[in-house]
Amino acid sequence: MNVKQITNSIWNLSGKARLGMSHNMYVIKDEKITLIDPAFLSISKFKKALTQINLTIEDFDLLLSTHWHVDHSSKACLLKKMSNATYMIHEKEKLIIESFSNMAKELGKFKDDEEFFNIWKGFIKLWNYEHCKVTSTFKDGDIINLGRSKLKVLYTPGHTDGHCCFELLGEKQRILFAGDMSPKEYLWNGYATSSFTDYLNSLERLQQEDWDIILSGHFQLYKQEVDIKTMYQKVISILNERDEKILKLVKEGHSTVEEIVQFFPTIRPNGDKWDQFSEYHHVLKHLQRLESLGKIKQKEIEGKVTWK
């Protein structure tokens, strides 16, 4: 696990996760020692990383998750137990953290696909995920007092229904802990309650602000000199291009989600069950967005949902 100091009070703890990409946690040293997105694979490596910043697990006062996904929450319950820290997440995701059955509902129709469900359960097991009671919840605009500094909650749904970012107040620079809302073309929104309309609105909300530093859940640190606004606009443009691609397929007569999925208009397929799961929900969410814009209409014909 790599440790990097970002500011006088912020440290990044990163390493390769079982997703094939880097994962980032952030420690804020203040009167309340805070860990954002508590998820890792090895407790021994995590403890070793903490020694580099003169901390132990017992020092944590506050644990925050930007959203419920296991790569942002898997060790929250373990650390809560070991440190007696407060654990917080958005109010819409409290029940998901507390129950496996509630988490499984996020799979939508794929919950009933035995092969996929077993793959997904294996994925959860790899992270050694624990469920537990959330101490308290937050919502948009809430201020979390850390001591000298504060975190302001920015509700940014879309990737998940309760995704939030945190703006650090009390610093000279405007710093955002972005979770999975960084200005990067990583556009995975494959769970049943994901929403591309909400995702676009959240991207636009973040794009309008002047950030000095964005701390991502998976990617590198972004500073103002890389033109953060332009990067966010590129992500927005990609989503709009996907809308147009799917609209074209509907106009060509491909009227069901199942038909459109065969073209894989939003991801590069690897031929596995996870691709089918992701693409099904991506296509469905784009169709729902196109319907909300008045570009297509949903009809039910002999029990089958079609789009025209």
CSV table of C-alpha atoms in Angstrom, one decimal:
chain,number,residue,atom,x,y,z
A,1,MET,CA,0.0,0.0,0.0
A,2,ASN,CA,1.5,3.4,-1.0
A,3,VAL,CA,1.3,6.4,1.2
A,4,LYS,CA,1.5,10.0,-0.2
A,5,GLN,CA,1.1,13.3,1.6
A,6,ILE,CA,-1.2,15.7,-0.2
A,7,THR,CA,-1.3,18.7,2.2
A,8,ASN,CA,-0.3,19.3,5.8
A,9,SER,CA,-3.3,17.4,7.0
A,10,ILE,CA,-4.3,14.9,4.1
A,11,TRP,CA,-2.6,11.6,3.2
A,12,ASN,CA,-3.5,9.3,0.3
A,13,LEU,CA,-3.3,5.5,1.0
A,14,SER,CA,-3.5,3.6,-2.3
A,15,GLY,CA,-3.0,0.2,-3.8
A,16,LYS,CA,-4.2,-2.2,-6.4
A,17,ALA,CA,-7.6,-3.6,-5.6
A,18,ARG,CA,-9.4,-6.7,-7.0
A,19,LEU,CA,-10.9,-4.6,-9.7
A,20,GLY,CA,-7.8,-4.2,-11.8
A,21,MET,CA,-7.4,-0.6,-10.9
A,22,SER,CA,-6.0,1.5,-8.2
A,23,HIS,CA,-8.1,2.3,-5.1
A,24,ASN,CA,-7.6,5.4,-2.9
A,25,MET,CA,-8.4,6.1,0.7
A,26,TYR,CA,-7.8,9.5,2.4
A,27,VAL,CA,-6.7,10.2,5.9
A,28,ILE,CA,-7.4,13.7,7.4
A,29,LYS,CA,-5.4,14.5,10.5
A,30,ASP,CA,-7.3,17.0,12.6
A,31,GLU,CA,-8.9,16.9,16.1
A,32,LYS,CA,-10.9,14.1,14.6
A,33,ILE,CA,-8.8,11.6,12.7
A,34,THR,CA,-10.9,10.8,9.7
A,35,LEU,CA,-10.7,8.0,7.0
A,36,ILE,CA,-12.6,8.5,3.7
A,37,ASP,CA,-13.7,5.4,1.8
A,38,PRO,CA,-12.4,2.6,4.2
A,39,ALA,CA,-11.8,-0.3,1.9
A,40,PHE,CA,-8.7,-2.5,1.5
A,41,LEU,CA,-7.7,-6.1,1.1
A,42,SER,CA,-4.9,-6.6,3.6
A,43,ILE,CA,-5.3,-5.5,7.3
A,44,SER,CA,-1.5,-6.0,7.8
A,45,LYS,CA,-0.6,-3.7,4.9
A,46,PHE,CA,-3.1,-1.1,6.1
A,47,LYS,CA,-1.6,-1.1,9.6
A,48,LYS,CA,1.9,-0.8,8.1
A,49,ALA,CA,0.8,2.1,5.9
A,50,LEU,CA,-0.6,3.9,9.0
A,51,THR,CA,2.7,3.6,10.8
A,52,GLN,CA,4.2,5.9,8.1
A,53,ILE,CA,1.9,8.7,9.3
A,54,ASN,CA,2.2,7.8,13.0
A,55,LEU,CA,-1.3,6.4,13.4
A,56,THR,CA,-2.9,3.2,14.5
A,57,ILE,CA,-6.4,1.9,13.7
A,58,GLU,CA,-7.4,2.8,17.3
A,59,ASP,CA,-6.7,6.5,16.5
A,60,PHE,CA,-9.6,6.8,14.0
A,61,ASP,CA,-12.6,8.9,15.2
A,62,LEU,CA,-14.6,9.1,12.0
A,63,LEU,CA,-15.1,6.8,9.0
A,64,LEU,CA,-16.9,8.2,5.9
A,65,SER,CA,-18.0,6.4,2.7
A,66,THR,CA,-18.7,8.4,-0.5
A,67,HIS,CA,-21.1,5.5,-1.4
A,68,TRP,CA,-21.9,1.9,-0.6
A,69,HIS,CA,-19.8,0.1,-3.3
A,70,VAL,CA,-17.5,-2.5,-1.7
A,71,ASP,CA,-14.3,-0.8,-2.9
A,72,HIS,CA,-15.4,2.3,-0.8
A,73,SER,CA,-16.9,0.6,2.3
A,74,SER,CA,-15.7,-3.0,2.8
A,75,LYS,CA,-13.7,-2.4,5.9
A,76,ALA,CA,-15.8,0.3,7.5
A,77,CYS,CA,-17.5,-2.2,9.9
A,78,LEU,CA,-14.2,-3.9,10.9
A,79,LEU,CA,-12.5,-0.5,11.6
A,80,LYS,CA,-15.6,0.7,13.5
A,81,LYS,CA,-15.3,-2.3,15.7
A,82,MET,CA,-11.5,-2.0,16.2
A,83,SER,CA,-11.5,1.8,16.8
A,84,ASN,CA,-15.0,2.6,18.1
A,85,ALA,CA,-15.1,5.3,15.4
A,86,THR,CA,-18.3,6.8,14.1
A,87,TYR,CA,-19.3,5.5,10.7
A,88,MET,CA,-21.3,7.7,8.3
A,89,ILE,CA,-22.8,7.4,4.9
A,90,HIS,CA,-25.7,9.1,3.0
A,91,GLU,CA,-29.1,8.4,4.4
A,92,LYS,CA,-30.2,6.6,1.2
A,93,GLU,CA,-27.5,4.0,1.5
A,94,LYS,CA,-27.7,3.2,5.2
A,95,LEU,CA,-29.8,0.0,4.8
A,96,ILE,CA,-27.5,-1.3,2.0
A,97,ILE,CA,-24.5,-1.2,4.4
A,98,GLU,CA,-26.5,-2.9,7.1
A,99,SER,CA,-27.9,-5.9,5.2
A,100,PHE,CA,-26.7,-8.3,2.5
A,101,SER,CA,-30.2,-8.7,1.2
A,102,ASN,CA,-30.6,-5.0,0.7
A,103,MET,CA,-27.3,-4.8,-1.1
A,104,ALA,CA,-28.4,-7.7,-3.4
A,105,LYS,CA,-31.5,-5.7,-4.4
A,106,GLU,CA,-29.0,-3.4,-6.3
A,107,LEU,CA,-28.6,-6.2,-8.8
A,108,GLY,CA,-32.1,-5.7,-10.2
A,109,LYS,CA,-33.3,-8.6,-12.3
A,110,PHE,CA,-29.8,-10.2,-12.2
A,111,LYS,CA,-30.4,-11.1,-8.6
A,112,ASP,CA,-32.5,-14.0,-9.9
A,113,ASP,CA,-29.7,-15.2,-12.3
A,114,GLU,CA,-28.0,-17.9,-10.2
A,115,GLU,CA,-24.8,-18.0,-12.2
A,116,PHE,CA,-24.3,-14.2,-12.0
A,117,PHE,CA,-25.5,-14.0,-8.4
A,118,ASN,CA,-22.8,-16.6,-7.4
A,119,ILE,CA,-20.1,-14.6,-9.2
A,120,TRP,CA,-21.2,-11.4,-7.4
A,121,LYS,CA,-21.3,-13.2,-4.0
A,122,GLY,CA,-17.7,-14.3,-4.7
A,123,PHE,CA,-16.7,-10.8,-5.5
A,124,ILE,CA,-18.1,-9.6,-2.2
A,125,LYS,CA,-16.4,-12.4,-0.4
A,126,LEU,CA,-13.0,-11.5,-1.9
A,127,TRP,CA,-13.3,-8.1,-0.2
A,128,ASN,CA,-14.1,-9.9,3.1
A,129,TYR,CA,-17.1,-7.6,3.4
A,130,GLU,CA,-18.8,-7.1,6.7
A,131,HIS,CA,-22.2,-5.6,7.3
A,132,CYS,CA,-23.0,-3.6,10.4
A,133,LYS,CA,-25.1,-0.7,11.8
A,134,VAL,CA,-24.3,2.7,10.4
A,135,THR,CA,-23.7,5.1,13.3
A,136,SER,CA,-25.4,8.1,11.6
A,137,THR,CA,-26.1,9.5,8.2
A,138,PHE,CA,-25.6,12.7,6.3
A,139,LYS,CA,-27.4,14.6,3.5
A,140,ASP,CA,-26.7,17.4,1.0
A,141,GLY,CA,-25.3,20.5,2.7
A,142,ASP,CA,-24.5,18.9,6.0
A,143,ILE,CA,-21.3,20.2,7.7
A,144,ILE,CA,-19.1,17.6,9.4
A,145,ASN,CA,-16.9,19.2,12.0
A,146,LEU,CA,-13.3,17.7,12.2
A,147,GLY,CA,-11.8,20.4,14.5
A,148,ARG,CA,-9.8,23.0,12.7
A,149,SER,CA,-11.4,22.1,9.4
A,150,LYS,CA,-14.8,20.9,8.2
A,151,LEU,CA,-16.3,18.8,5.5
A,152,LYS,CA,-19.3,19.9,3.5
A,153,VAL,CA,-21.4,17.2,2.0
A,154,LEU,CA,-22.3,17.5,-1.7
A,155,TYR,CA,-25.0,15.1,-2.8
A,156,THR,CA,-23.9,13.8,-6.2
A,157,PRO,CA,-26.2,10.9,-7.1
A,158,GLY,CA,-26.1,8.9,-10.3
A,159,HIS,CA,-23.2,6.4,-9.9
A,160,THR,CA,-25.3,5.3,-6.9
A,161,ASP,CA,-28.5,6.7,-5.5
A,162,GLY,CA,-26.7,8.1,-2.4
A,163,HIS,CA,-23.2,9.0,-3.8
A,164,CYS,CA,-21.7,12.1,-2.1
A,165,CYS,CA,-18.6,14.1,-2.4
A,166,PHE,CA,-16.9,16.1,0.4
A,167,GLU,CA,-15.6,19.6,0.1
A,168,LEU,CA,-12.9,20.4,2.7
A,169,LEU,CA,-13.5,23.8,4.3
A,170,GLY,CA,-10.9,25.7,6.2
A,171,GLU,CA,-8.1,25.3,3.7
A,172,LYS,CA,-6.7,28.0,1.4
A,173,GLN,CA,-7.3,25.7,-1.6
A,174,ARG,CA,-10.7,24.3,-2.7
A,175,ILE,CA,-10.3,20.6,-2.2
A,176,LEU,CA,-12.9,18.0,-3.2
A,177,PHE,CA,-13.0,14.3,-2.2
A,178,ALA,CA,-14.8,13.1,-5.3
A,179,GLY,CA,-15.3,9.4,-4.7
A,180,ASP,CA,-16.3,8.0,-8.1
A,181,MET,CA,-17.3,11.4,-9.4
A,182,SER,CA,-13.8,12.5,-10.6
A,183,PRO,CA,-13.3,14.1,-14.0
A,184,LYS,CA,-12.3,10.9,-15.6
A,185,GLU,CA,-13.9,8.9,-18.4
A,186,TYR,CA,-14.7,6.0,-16.1
A,187,LEU,CA,-18.5,5.8,-16.7
A,188,TRP,CA,-19.6,2.7,-15.0
A,189,ASN,CA,-23.1,3.0,-13.6
A,190,GLY,CA,-24.2,-0.6,-13.8
A,191,TYR,CA,-26.3,-1.2,-10.7
A,192,ALA,CA,-30.1,-1.1,-10.8
A,193,THR,CA,-30.5,2.2,-8.9
A,194,SER,CA,-27.9,4.0,-11.0
A,195,SER,CA,-29.2,7.0,-13.0
A,196,PHE,CA,-27.6,8.6,-16.0
A,197,THR,CA,-29.8,11.7,-15.6
A,198,ASP,CA,-28.7,12.1,-12.0
A,199,TYR,CA,-25.1,11.4,-13.0
A,200,LEU,CA,-25.1,14.1,-15.6
A,201,ASN,CA,-26.7,16.6,-13.2
A,202,SER,CA,-24.0,15.7,-10.6
A,203,LEU,CA,-21.2,16.1,-13.2
A,204,GLU,CA,-22.6,19.5,-14.2
A,205,ARG,CA,-22.8,20.6,-10.5
A,206,LEU,CA,-19.2,19.7,-10.0
A,207,GLN,CA,-18.1,21.2,-13.3
A,208,GLN,CA,-19.5,24.6,-12.3
A,209,GLU,CA,-17.2,25.0,-9.3
A,210,ASP,CA,-13.6,26.1,-9.3
A,211,TRP,CA,-11.6,23.3,-7.7
A,212,ASP,CA,-7.9,23.6,-6.9
A,213,ILE,CA,-7.5,19.9,-6.1
A,214,ILE,CA,-9.8,16.9,-6.8
A,215,LEU,CA,-9.0,13.7,-4.9
A,216,SER,CA,-10.4,10.7,-6.8
A,217,GLY,CA,-11.5,7.3,-5.6
A,218,HIS,CA,-9.5,5.4,-8.2
A,219,PHE,CA,-7.4,7.7,-10.3
A,220,GLN,CA,-4.6,10.3,-9.8
A,221,LEU,CA,-4.9,13.6,-8.1
A,222,TYR,CA,-6.2,16.4,-10.3
A,223,LYS,CA,-5.1,20.0,-10.0
A,224,GLN,CA,-6.5,23.1,-11.6
A,225,GLU,CA,-3.7,23.3,-14.2
A,226,VAL,CA,-5.0,20.2,-15.9
A,227,ASP,CA,-8.3,22.1,-16.7
A,228,ILE,CA,-10.7,20.2,-14.5
A,229,LYS,CA,-13.7,21.9,-16.1
A,230,THR,CA,-12.8,20.7,-19.6
A,231,MET,CA,-12.2,17.1,-18.2
A,232,TYR,CA,-15.7,17.1,-16.7
A,233,GLN,CA,-17.2,18.4,-20.0
A,234,LYS,CA,-15.5,15.5,-21.8
A,235,VAL,CA,-17.3,13.0,-19.6
A,236,ILE,CA,-20.6,14.8,-20.1
A,237,SER,CA,-20.0,14.7,-23.9
A,238,ILE,CA,-19.3,10.9,-23.8
A,239,LEU,CA,-22.6,10.3,-22.0
A,240,ASN,CA,-24.5,12.4,-24.5
A,241,GLU,CA,-22.8,10.5,-27.4
A,242,ARG,CA,-24.0,7.2,-25.9
A,243,ASP,CA,-27.6,8.6,-25.8
A,244,GLU,CA,-27.4,9.4,-29.5
A,245,LYS,CA,-25.9,5.9,-30.3
A,246,ILE,CA,-28.7,4.2,-28.4
A,247,LEU,CA,-31.4,6.5,-29.9
A,248,LYS,CA,-30.1,5.6,-33.4
A,249,LEU,CA,-30.4,1.8,-32.6
A,250,VAL,CA,-34.0,2.4,-31.5
A,251,LYS,CA,-34.8,4.3,-34.7
A,252,GLU,CA,-33.3,1.3,-36.6
A,253,GLY,CA,-35.9,-1.0,-35.0
A,254,HIS,CA,-34.0,-2.4,-32.1
A,255,SER,CA,-36.8,-2.0,-29.6
A,256,THR,CA,-35.9,-3.9,-26.5
A,257,VAL,CA,-33.1,-3.6,-24.0
A,258,GLU,CA,-32.0,-7.2,-24.8
A,259,GLU,CA,-31.7,-6.4,-28.5
A,260,ILE,CA,-29.7,-3.2,-27.9
A,261,VAL,CA,-27.4,-4.8,-25.4
A,262,GLN,CA,-26.1,-7.1,-28.2
A,263,PHE,CA,-24.4,-4.1,-29.8
A,264,PHE,CA,-22.6,-3.1,-26.5
A,265,PRO,CA,-23.0,0.6,-27.2
A,266,THR,CA,-21.5,1.7,-23.8
A,267,ILE,CA,-18.6,-0.7,-22.9
A,268,ARG,CA,-16.0,-2.8,-24.5
A,269,PRO,CA,-17.2,-6.4,-23.9
A,270,ASN,CA,-14.9,-9.1,-22.4
A,271,GLY,CA,-17.6,-11.8,-22.9
A,272,ASP,CA,-18.3,-12.4,-19.3
A,273,LYS,CA,-21.4,-12.2,-17.1
A,274,TRP,CA,-20.3,-8.9,-15.5
A,275,ASP,CA,-20.4,-7.3,-19.0
A,276,GLN,CA,-23.9,-8.4,-19.6
A,277,PHE,CA,-25.0,-7.1,-16.2
A,278,SER,CA,-23.3,-3.8,-16.7
A,279,GLU,CA,-24.5,-3.2,-20.2
A,280,TYR,CA,-28.1,-4.2,-19.5
A,281,HIS,CA,-28.4,-1.6,-16.8
A,282,HIS,CA,-26.4,1.0,-18.8
A,283,VAL,CA,-28.7,0.6,-21.8
A,284,LEU,CA,-31.8,0.6,-19.6
A,285,LYS,CA,-30.7,3.8,-17.9
A,286,HIS,CA,-30.0,5.5,-21.2
A,287,LEU,CA,-33.4,4.5,-22.5
A,288,GLN,CA,-35.1,5.9,-19.4
A,289,ARG,CA,-33.2,9.2,-19.9
A,290,LEU,CA,-34.2,9.4,-23.6
A,291,GLU,CA,-37.8,8.8,-22.5
A,292,SER,CA,-37.6,11.6,-19.9
A,293,LEU,CA,-36.3,13.9,-22.7
A,294,GLY,CA,-39.3,13.0,-24.9
A,295,LYS,CA,-37.2,11.4,-27.6
A,296,ILE,CA,-38.7,7.9,-27.2
A,297,LYS,CA,-41.7,6.2,-25.6
A,298,GLN,CA,-42.0,3.0,-23.7
A,299,LYS,CA,-44.7,0.5,-24.6
A,300,GLU,CA,-45.6,-2.9,-23.3
A,301,ILE,CA,-46.5,-5.4,-26.0
A,302,GLU,CA,-47.7,-8.9,-24.9
A,303,GLY,CA,-45.9,-8.5,-21.6
A,304,LYS,CA,-42.6,-7.3,-23.2
A,305,VAL,CA,-41.3,-3.7,-22.7
A,306,THR,CA,-40.4,-2.1,-26.0
A,307,TRP,CA,-39.1,1.4,-26.9
A,308,LYS,CA,-40.1,3.4,-30.0
